[in-house]
Tab-separated table of N, CA, C and O in Angstrom:
chain	number	residue	atom	x	y	z
A	1	THR	N	-10.254	-11.559	-16.224
A	1	THR	CA	-9.040	-11.360	-15.462
A	1	THR	C	-9.366	-11.163	-13.982
A	1	THR	O	-10.373	-10.577	-13.614
A	2	ALA	N	-8.515	-11.656	-13.163
A	2	ALA	CA	-8.697	-11.506	-11.714
A	2	ALA	C	-8.236	-10.118	-11.291
A	2	ALA	O	-7.273	-9.579	-11.814
A	3	SER	N	-8.934	-9.539	-10.346
A	3	SER	CA	-8.518	-8.234	-9.846
A	3	SER	C	-7.402	-8.419	-8.827
A	3	SER	O	-7.304	-9.450	-8.172
A	4	ALA	N	-6.574	-7.394	-8.701
A	4	ALA	CA	-5.465	-7.449	-7.746
A	4	ALA	C	-5.999	-7.427	-6.321
A	4	ALA	O	-7.001	-6.795	-6.021
A	5	GLN	N	-5.329	-8.124	-5.462
A	5	GLN	CA	-5.665	-8.159	-4.050
A	5	GLN	C	-4.746	-7.201	-3.305
A	5	GLN	O	-3.792	-6.707	-3.867
A	6	GLN	N	-5.024	-6.966	-2.058
A	6	GLN	CA	-4.176	-6.115	-1.250
A	6	GLN	C	-3.706	-6.877	-0.019
A	6	GLN	O	-4.360	-7.802	0.424
A	7	ILE	N	-2.577	-6.452	0.513
A	7	ILE	CA	-2.065	-7.082	1.730
A	7	ILE	C	-2.713	-6.443	2.948
A	7	ILE	O	-3.174	-7.128	3.846
A	8	ILE	N	-2.771	-5.115	2.984
A	8	ILE	CA	-3.446	-4.408	4.077
A	8	ILE	C	-4.541	-3.549	3.455
A	8	ILE	O	-4.263	-2.743	2.562
A	9	ALA	N	-5.777	-3.723	3.915
A	9	ALA	CA	-6.901	-2.920	3.434
A	9	ALA	C	-7.603	-2.293	4.626
A	9	ALA	O	-7.902	-2.970	5.608
A	10	VAL	N	-7.844	-0.984	4.522
A	10	VAL	CA	-8.608	-0.272	5.538
A	10	VAL	C	-9.820	0.294	4.814
A	10	VAL	O	-9.691	1.020	3.837
A	11	VAL	N	-11.022	-0.053	5.286
A	11	VAL	CA	-12.249	0.345	4.609
A	11	VAL	C	-13.165	1.078	5.580
A	11	VAL	O	-13.497	0.557	6.650
A	12	GLY	N	-13.545	2.298	5.217
A	12	GLY	CA	-14.515	3.058	5.992
A	12	GLY	C	-14.038	3.527	7.355
A	12	GLY	O	-14.851	3.798	8.234
A	13	ALA	N	-12.746	3.660	7.544
A	13	ALA	CA	-12.213	4.054	8.864
A	13	ALA	C	-12.062	5.570	8.974
A	13	ALA	O	-11.836	6.262	7.994
A	14	ASP	N	-12.180	6.064	10.193
A	14	ASP	CA	-11.924	7.466	10.505
A	14	ASP	C	-10.928	7.502	11.653
A	14	ASP	O	-11.069	6.748	12.623
A	15	ASN	N	-9.901	8.353	11.536
A	15	ASN	CA	-8.857	8.469	12.564
A	15	ASN	C	-8.092	7.160	12.759
A	15	ASN	O	-8.162	6.524	13.802
A	16	PHE	N	-7.334	6.754	11.751
A	16	PHE	CA	-6.567	5.509	11.820
A	16	PHE	C	-5.086	5.798	11.555
A	16	PHE	O	-4.729	6.840	11.027
A	17	ALA	N	-4.245	4.846	11.920
A	17	ALA	CA	-2.814	4.932	11.620
A	17	ALA	C	-2.290	3.561	11.229
A	17	ALA	O	-2.627	2.558	11.855
A	18	ILE	N	-1.481	3.545	10.196
A	18	ILE	CA	-0.713	2.368	9.801
A	18	ILE	C	0.735	2.839	9.825
A	18	ILE	O	1.100	3.753	9.082
A	19	GLN	N	1.555	2.262	10.691
A	19	GLN	CA	2.924	2.749	10.762
A	19	GLN	C	3.898	1.681	11.220
A	19	GLN	O	3.528	0.706	11.870
A	20	ASN	N	5.153	1.879	10.788
A	20	ASN	CA	6.269	1.005	11.166
A	20	ASN	C	6.048	-0.454	10.787
A	20	ASN	O	6.352	-1.354	11.565
A	21	LEU	N	5.514	-0.690	9.577
A	21	LEU	CA	5.282	-2.056	9.103
A	21	LEU	C	6.090	-2.323	7.840
A	21	LEU	O	6.358	-1.410	7.063
A	22	THR	N	6.442	-3.589	7.629
A	22	THR	CA	6.947	-4.028	6.337
A	22	THR	C	5.863	-4.885	5.708
A	22	THR	O	5.383	-5.844	6.319
A	23	VAL	N	5.467	-4.516	4.502
A	23	VAL	CA	4.436	-5.216	3.756
A	23	VAL	C	5.141	-5.891	2.586
A	23	VAL	O	5.697	-5.211	1.720
A	24	ASP	N	5.161	-7.224	2.561
A	24	ASP	CA	5.994	-7.958	1.602
A	24	ASP	C	5.150	-8.747	0.607
A	24	ASP	O	4.628	-9.804	0.923
A	25	GLY	N	5.037	-8.224	-0.596
A	25	GLY	CA	4.387	-8.944	-1.679
A	25	GLY	C	5.412	-9.479	-2.662
A	25	GLY	O	5.063	-10.024	-3.697
A	26	HIS	N	6.683	-9.322	-2.369
A	26	HIS	CA	7.744	-9.749	-3.277
A	26	HIS	C	8.221	-11.180	-3.020
A	26	HIS	O	8.412	-11.943	-3.964
A	27	THR	N	8.382	-11.561	-1.772
A	27	THR	CA	9.008	-12.841	-1.437
A	27	THR	C	8.340	-14.026	-2.126
A	27	THR	O	9.002	-14.894	-2.665
A	28	ASN	N	7.019	-14.062	-2.168
A	28	ASN	CA	6.312	-15.176	-2.793
A	28	ASN	C	5.847	-14.850	-4.207
A	28	ASN	O	5.046	-15.575	-4.776
A	29	GLY	N	6.323	-13.736	-4.764
A	29	GLY	CA	5.968	-13.380	-6.126
A	29	GLY	C	4.495	-13.041	-6.294
A	29	GLY	O	3.926	-13.244	-7.358
A	30	SER	N	3.867	-12.539	-5.259
A	30	SER	CA	2.446	-12.221	-5.309
A	30	SER	C	2.208	-10.936	-6.092
A	30	SER	O	2.933	-9.961	-5.927
A	31	GLN	N	1.194	-10.924	-6.933
A	31	GLN	CA	0.808	-9.708	-7.642
A	31	GLN	C	-0.294	-9.043	-6.843
A	31	GLN	O	-1.474	-9.327	-7.028
A	32	VAL	N	0.118	-8.185	-5.927
A	32	VAL	CA	-0.807	-7.553	-4.988
A	32	VAL	C	-0.510	-6.069	-4.875
A	32	VAL	O	0.550	-5.601	-5.263
A	33	ASN	N	-1.479	-5.337	-4.325
A	33	ASN	CA	-1.261	-3.961	-3.905
A	33	ASN	C	-0.853	-4.015	-2.442
A	33	ASN	O	-1.316	-4.877	-1.695
A	34	GLY	N	-0.008	-3.084	-2.018
A	34	GLY	CA	0.520	-3.133	-0.651
A	34	GLY	C	-0.470	-2.684	0.404
A	34	GLY	O	-1.007	-3.480	1.159
A	35	ILE	N	-0.723	-1.366	0.476
A	35	ILE	CA	-1.614	-0.783	1.476
A	35	ILE	C	-2.693	-0.008	0.720
A	35	ILE	O	-2.373	0.845	-0.109
A	36	VAL	N	-3.960	-0.315	1.005
A	36	VAL	CA	-5.070	0.330	0.306
A	36	VAL	C	-6.056	0.877	1.329
A	36	VAL	O	-6.404	0.181	2.294
A	37	THR	N	-6.484	2.133	1.128
A	37	THR	CA	-7.581	2.673	1.929
A	37	THR	C	-8.756	2.947	1.003
A	37	THR	O	-8.566	3.403	-0.130
A	38	VAL	N	-9.957	2.658	1.471
A	38	VAL	CA	-11.171	2.897	0.690
A	38	VAL	C	-12.174	3.634	1.567
A	38	VAL	O	-12.525	3.146	2.655
A	39	GLN	N	-12.593	4.780	1.133
A	39	GLN	CA	-13.583	5.597	1.829
A	39	GLN	C	-13.190	5.846	3.290
A	39	GLN	O	-13.992	5.673	4.202
A	40	CYS	N	-11.947	6.262	3.474
A	40	CYS	CA	-11.426	6.555	4.811
A	40	CYS	C	-11.165	8.050	4.951
A	40	CYS	O	-11.000	8.761	3.958
A	41	THR	N	-11.109	8.530	6.188
A	41	THR	CA	-10.796	9.928	6.462
A	41	THR	C	-9.856	10.032	7.655
A	41	THR	O	-9.832	9.155	8.526
A	42	ASN	N	-9.088	11.132	7.669
A	42	ASN	CA	-8.267	11.499	8.828
A	42	ASN	C	-7.358	10.371	9.296
A	42	ASN	O	-7.425	9.917	10.434
A	43	GLY	N	-6.466	9.938	8.412
A	43	GLY	CA	-5.560	8.859	8.784
A	43	GLY	C	-4.128	9.172	8.440
A	43	GLY	O	-3.810	10.210	7.845
A	44	ALA	N	-3.255	8.253	8.799
A	44	ALA	CA	-1.832	8.382	8.493
A	44	ALA	C	-1.252	7.021	8.118
A	44	ALA	O	-1.581	6.006	8.734
A	45	ILE	N	-0.422	7.040	7.093
A	45	ILE	CA	0.371	5.874	6.700
A	45	ILE	C	1.811	6.360	6.746
A	45	ILE	O	2.207	7.216	5.945
A	46	ALA	N	2.587	5.865	7.709
A	46	ALA	CA	3.907	6.447	7.948
A	46	ALA	C	4.956	5.389	8.282
A	46	ALA	O	4.669	4.392	8.932
A	47	ASP	N	6.168	5.642	7.811
A	47	ASP	CA	7.335	4.824	8.138
A	47	ASP	C	7.138	3.352	7.810
A	47	ASP	O	7.604	2.470	8.535
A	48	CYS	N	6.464	3.074	6.697
A	48	CYS	CA	6.264	1.692	6.259
A	48	CYS	C	7.173	1.390	5.078
A	48	CYS	O	7.594	2.280	4.348
A	49	GLU	N	7.470	0.109	4.903
A	49	GLU	CA	8.214	-0.368	3.748
A	49	GLU	C	7.287	-1.304	2.987
A	49	GLU	O	6.724	-2.239	3.572
A	50	VAL	N	7.108	-1.050	1.688
A	50	VAL	CA	6.237	-1.873	0.859
A	50	VAL	C	7.087	-2.490	-0.244
A	50	VAL	O	7.693	-1.782	-1.047
A	51	LEU	N	7.150	-3.815	-0.273
A	51	LEU	CA	7.940	-4.561	-1.250
A	51	LEU	C	6.984	-5.263	-2.203
A	51	LEU	O	6.118	-6.031	-1.765
A	52	LEU	N	7.132	-5.003	-3.503
A	52	LEU	CA	6.197	-5.541	-4.497
A	52	LEU	C	6.926	-6.165	-5.662
A	52	LEU	O	8.092	-5.874	-5.908
A	53	GLU	N	6.222	-6.970	-6.433
A	53	GLU	CA	6.730	-7.495	-7.686
A	53	GLU	C	6.726	-6.394	-8.735
A	53	GLU	O	6.091	-5.352	-8.563
A	54	GLU	N	7.358	-6.634	-9.841
A	54	GLU	CA	7.481	-5.645	-10.908
A	54	GLU	C	6.150	-5.389	-11.613
A	54	GLU	O	5.944	-4.325	-12.189
A	55	ALA	N	5.231	-6.341	-11.596
A	55	ALA	CA	3.949	-6.193	-12.288
A	55	ALA	C	3.209	-4.943	-11.797
A	55	ALA	O	3.502	-4.418	-10.735
A	56	HIS	N	2.238	-4.499	-12.545
A	56	HIS	CA	1.494	-3.272	-12.215
A	56	HIS	C	0.760	-3.441	-10.888
A	56	HIS	O	-0.208	-4.190	-10.774
A	57	ASN	N	1.252	-2.772	-9.882
A	57	ASN	CA	0.660	-2.787	-8.544
A	57	ASN	C	0.804	-1.400	-7.944
A	57	ASN	O	1.637	-0.616	-8.371
A	58	TYR	N	0.013	-1.127	-6.936
A	58	TYR	CA	0.119	0.131	-6.202
A	58	TYR	C	0.718	-0.158	-4.834
A	58	TYR	O	0.218	-1.004	-4.107
A	59	GLY	N	1.782	0.546	-4.485
A	59	GLY	CA	2.390	0.374	-3.172
A	59	GLY	C	1.472	0.886	-2.080
A	59	GLY	O	1.170	0.188	-1.121
A	60	ILE	N	1.013	2.127	-2.246
A	60	ILE	CA	0.049	2.737	-1.328
A	60	ILE	C	-1.017	3.377	-2.210
A	60	ILE	O	-0.709	4.209	-3.065
A	61	TRP	N	-2.268	2.976	-2.018
A	61	TRP	CA	-3.353	3.410	-2.897
A	61	TRP	C	-4.483	3.952	-2.040
A	61	TRP	O	-5.038	3.230	-1.207
A	62	LEU	N	-4.818	5.216	-2.227
A	62	LEU	CA	-5.901	5.866	-1.488
A	62	LEU	C	-7.100	5.990	-2.426
A	62	LEU	O	-7.066	6.764	-3.377
A	63	VAL	N	-8.153	5.233	-2.160
A	63	VAL	CA	-9.334	5.199	-3.015
A	63	VAL	C	-10.480	5.913	-2.298
A	63	VAL	O	-10.900	5.475	-1.216
A	64	LEU	N	-10.959	6.991	-2.877
A	64	LEU	CA	-12.074	7.747	-2.300
A	64	LEU	C	-11.828	8.072	-0.830
A	64	LEU	O	-12.726	7.956	0.004
A	65	SER	N	-10.605	8.446	-0.501
A	65	SER	CA	-10.221	8.739	0.881
A	65	SER	C	-9.750	10.187	0.983
A	65	SER	O	-9.167	10.731	0.044
A	66	ASP	N	-10.021	10.830	2.118
A	66	ASP	CA	-9.687	12.239	2.325
A	66	ASP	C	-8.867	12.437	3.591
A	66	ASP	O	-9.061	11.738	4.583
A	67	HIS	N	-7.974	13.422	3.526
A	67	HIS	CA	-7.178	13.837	4.679
A	67	HIS	C	-6.331	12.690	5.233
A	67	HIS	O	-6.327	12.417	6.434
A	68	ILE	N	-5.623	12.027	4.325
A	68	ILE	CA	-4.724	10.933	4.706
A	68	ILE	C	-3.290	11.432	4.517
A	68	ILE	O	-2.909	11.847	3.425
A	69	ASP	N	-2.498	11.416	5.586
A	69	ASP	CA	-1.082	11.776	5.506
A	69	ASP	C	-0.277	10.532	5.138
A	69	ASP	O	-0.398	9.495	5.800
A	70	VAL	N	0.514	10.632	4.088
A	70	VAL	CA	1.399	9.548	3.659
A	70	VAL	C	2.817	10.082	3.813
A	70	VAL	O	3.259	10.926	3.038
A	71	LEU	N	3.522	9.589	4.853
A	71	LEU	CA	4.790	10.202	5.259
A	71	LEU	C	5.909	9.177	5.415
A	71	LEU	O	5.742	8.149	6.072
A	72	ASP	N	7.052	9.474	4.823
A	72	ASP	CA	8.298	8.724	5.063
A	72	ASP	C	8.168	7.222	4.848
A	72	ASP	O	8.658	6.419	5.646
A	73	ASN	N	7.516	6.821	3.761
A	73	ASN	CA	7.399	5.413	3.412
A	73	ASN	C	8.411	5.065	2.334
A	73	ASN	O	8.870	5.928	1.600
A	74	ARG	N	8.743	3.789	2.234
A	74	ARG	CA	9.663	3.307	1.206
A	74	ARG	C	8.933	2.253	0.373
A	74	ARG	O	8.431	1.279	0.924
A	75	ILE	N	8.882	2.491	-0.946
A	75	ILE	CA	8.234	1.557	-1.867
A	75	ILE	C	9.304	0.989	-2.779
A	75	ILE	O	10.049	1.742	-3.410
A	76	ASP	N	9.384	-0.329	-2.888
A	76	ASP	CA	10.345	-0.970	-3.786
A	76	ASP	C	9.584	-1.942	-4.659
A	76	ASP	O	9.072	-2.946	-4.179
A	77	GLY	N	9.512	-1.632	-5.958
A	77	GLY	CA	8.796	-2.472	-6.911
A	77	GLY	C	9.665	-3.529	-7.580
A	77	GLY	O	9.201	-4.242	-8.444
A	78	PHE	N	10.926	-3.634	-7.190
A	78	PHE	CA	11.834	-4.645	-7.716
A	78	PHE	C	11.858	-4.651	-9.242
A	78	PHE	O	11.838	-5.692	-9.873
A	79	ALA	N	11.859	-3.459	-9.854
A	79	ALA	CA	11.963	-3.382	-11.317
A	79	ALA	C	13.346	-3.868	-11.742
A	79	ALA	O	14.347	-3.509	-11.147
A	80	ARG	N	13.370	-4.685	-12.751
A	80	ARG	CA	14.631	-5.225	-13.232
A	80	ARG	C	15.163	-4.352	-14.363
A	80	ARG	O	14.412	-3.969	-15.256
A	81	GLY	N	16.439	-4.072	-14.351
A	81	GLY	CA	17.058	-3.272	-15.416
A	81	GLY	C	17.154	-4.052	-16.710
A	81	GLY	O	17.132	-5.280	-16.710
A	82	THR	N	17.256	-3.335	-17.802
A	82	THR	CA	17.366	-4.019	-19.110
A	82	THR	C	18.772	-3.957	-19.627
A	82	THR	O	19.569	-3.170	-19.248
């Protein structure tokens, strides 16, 4: 199986900010994770909108990261009602 990709990836950063962005994985039906940090410290992810498909994905995923503020974001996974 193929591993999920990400739209925005931050790797090994210190003192970073991701803010006021729309991350769209829904329009083209992409099975992706929205915003991912890996081994990062002292950052902020704020005021972003993450649009994803219904499949198992992470809107904002912090992997081995410390002291990351995640504030006032909107995640929409487009889950369909039954």
